[in-house]
Amino acid sequence: MKRITLICAAGMSTSLLVTKMNAAAEKSGILVKIRAIPESEILKYADDTDILLLGPQVGYTLTKIKTLYEPKGIKVAVINSVDYGMMNGEKVLKMALELK
């Protein structure tokens, strides 16, 4: 089971996207654990994460987050702003699972 953590400024706007991603996963029979957290809590959940997705509003932290977490085997990416704005859980889930 992949563990996906979405990060945004307060963890609130990504909560709806988590709901949509969970629905897409369930529809496709994919077992994942997805959560949304504020950027300030990343240390608390890093050891329980395989994939970190940054909301577009915190995309400026990509280099810093990659430097800190990719050496630990955690994949890091910024969510496409159109998919984020449309709350396209299916596309964001697919993008997360295809990260290399």
XYZ file of C-alpha atoms in Angstrom:
100
model
C 0.000 0.000 0.000
C 1.361 3.394 -0.997
C 1.180 6.201 1.540
C 0.587 9.593 -0.030
C 0.790 12.870 1.871
C -0.511 16.098 0.369
C 0.921 19.323 1.703
C -0.542 22.800 1.478
C -0.357 25.949 3.540
C -2.954 24.878 6.129
C -3.949 21.357 5.034
C -7.526 22.447 4.437
C -7.713 22.967 0.691
C -6.039 19.646 0.029
C -8.561 17.802 2.225
C -11.181 17.920 -0.524
C -8.641 16.630 -3.012
C -7.850 13.759 -0.641
C -11.536 12.847 -0.638
C -11.578 12.833 -4.447
C -8.362 10.808 -4.618
C -9.708 8.240 -2.168
C -12.881 7.916 -4.251
C -10.794 7.395 -7.408
C -8.644 4.793 -5.643
C -11.657 2.921 -4.346
C -13.277 2.972 -7.794
C -10.114 1.489 -9.305
C -9.474 -0.980 -6.500
C -6.176 0.674 -5.569
C -5.077 0.411 -1.949
C -3.598 3.706 -0.781
C -3.438 5.756 2.374
C -3.825 9.453 1.616
C -3.727 12.368 4.028
C -3.527 16.151 3.873
C -1.373 18.137 6.249
C -0.143 21.699 6.603
C 3.442 22.322 5.559
C 4.402 22.928 9.188
C 3.641 19.275 10.108
C 5.708 17.532 7.455
C 8.291 16.214 9.937
C 5.560 14.488 11.912
C 4.438 12.384 8.926
C 7.587 11.960 6.844
C 8.367 8.490 8.191
C 4.871 7.312 7.227
C 4.977 8.595 3.643
C 6.054 7.153 0.298
C 4.942 10.085 -1.856
C 4.803 13.779 -0.957
C 2.636 15.965 -3.152
C 2.869 19.723 -2.750
C -0.116 21.915 -3.428
C 0.628 24.583 -6.036
C 0.513 27.269 -3.342
C 3.549 25.709 -1.630
C 5.282 24.613 -4.832
C 8.044 27.118 -4.101
C 9.311 24.678 -1.444
C 9.921 21.889 -3.987
C 13.719 22.148 -4.048
C 13.947 22.234 -0.251
C 11.520 19.337 0.219
C 13.224 17.231 -2.464
C 16.617 17.826 -0.868
C 15.316 16.720 2.527
C 13.128 13.742 1.582
C 14.170 12.193 -1.729
C 17.376 10.776 -0.166
C 15.029 8.915 2.208
C 13.293 7.283 -0.774
C 10.255 9.555 -0.675
C 9.038 10.747 -4.064
C 8.235 14.459 -4.216
C 6.256 16.465 -6.782
C 4.056 19.516 -7.137
C 0.423 18.935 -8.047
C -0.526 20.373 -11.424
C -2.385 23.621 -10.694
C -5.200 22.853 -13.173
C -5.782 19.398 -11.660
C -5.614 20.940 -8.206
C -8.059 23.690 -9.094
C -10.463 21.205 -10.662
C -9.979 18.819 -7.693
C -9.302 16.048 -10.197
C -8.565 13.268 -7.756
C -8.256 10.649 -10.461
C -5.503 12.503 -12.352
C -3.617 13.490 -9.215
C -3.731 9.906 -7.918
C -2.484 8.603 -11.256
C 0.342 11.176 -11.305
C 1.361 10.239 -7.769
C 1.467 6.521 -8.490
C 3.483 7.058 -11.692
C 6.220 9.125 -10.022
C 9.689 7.672 -10.490
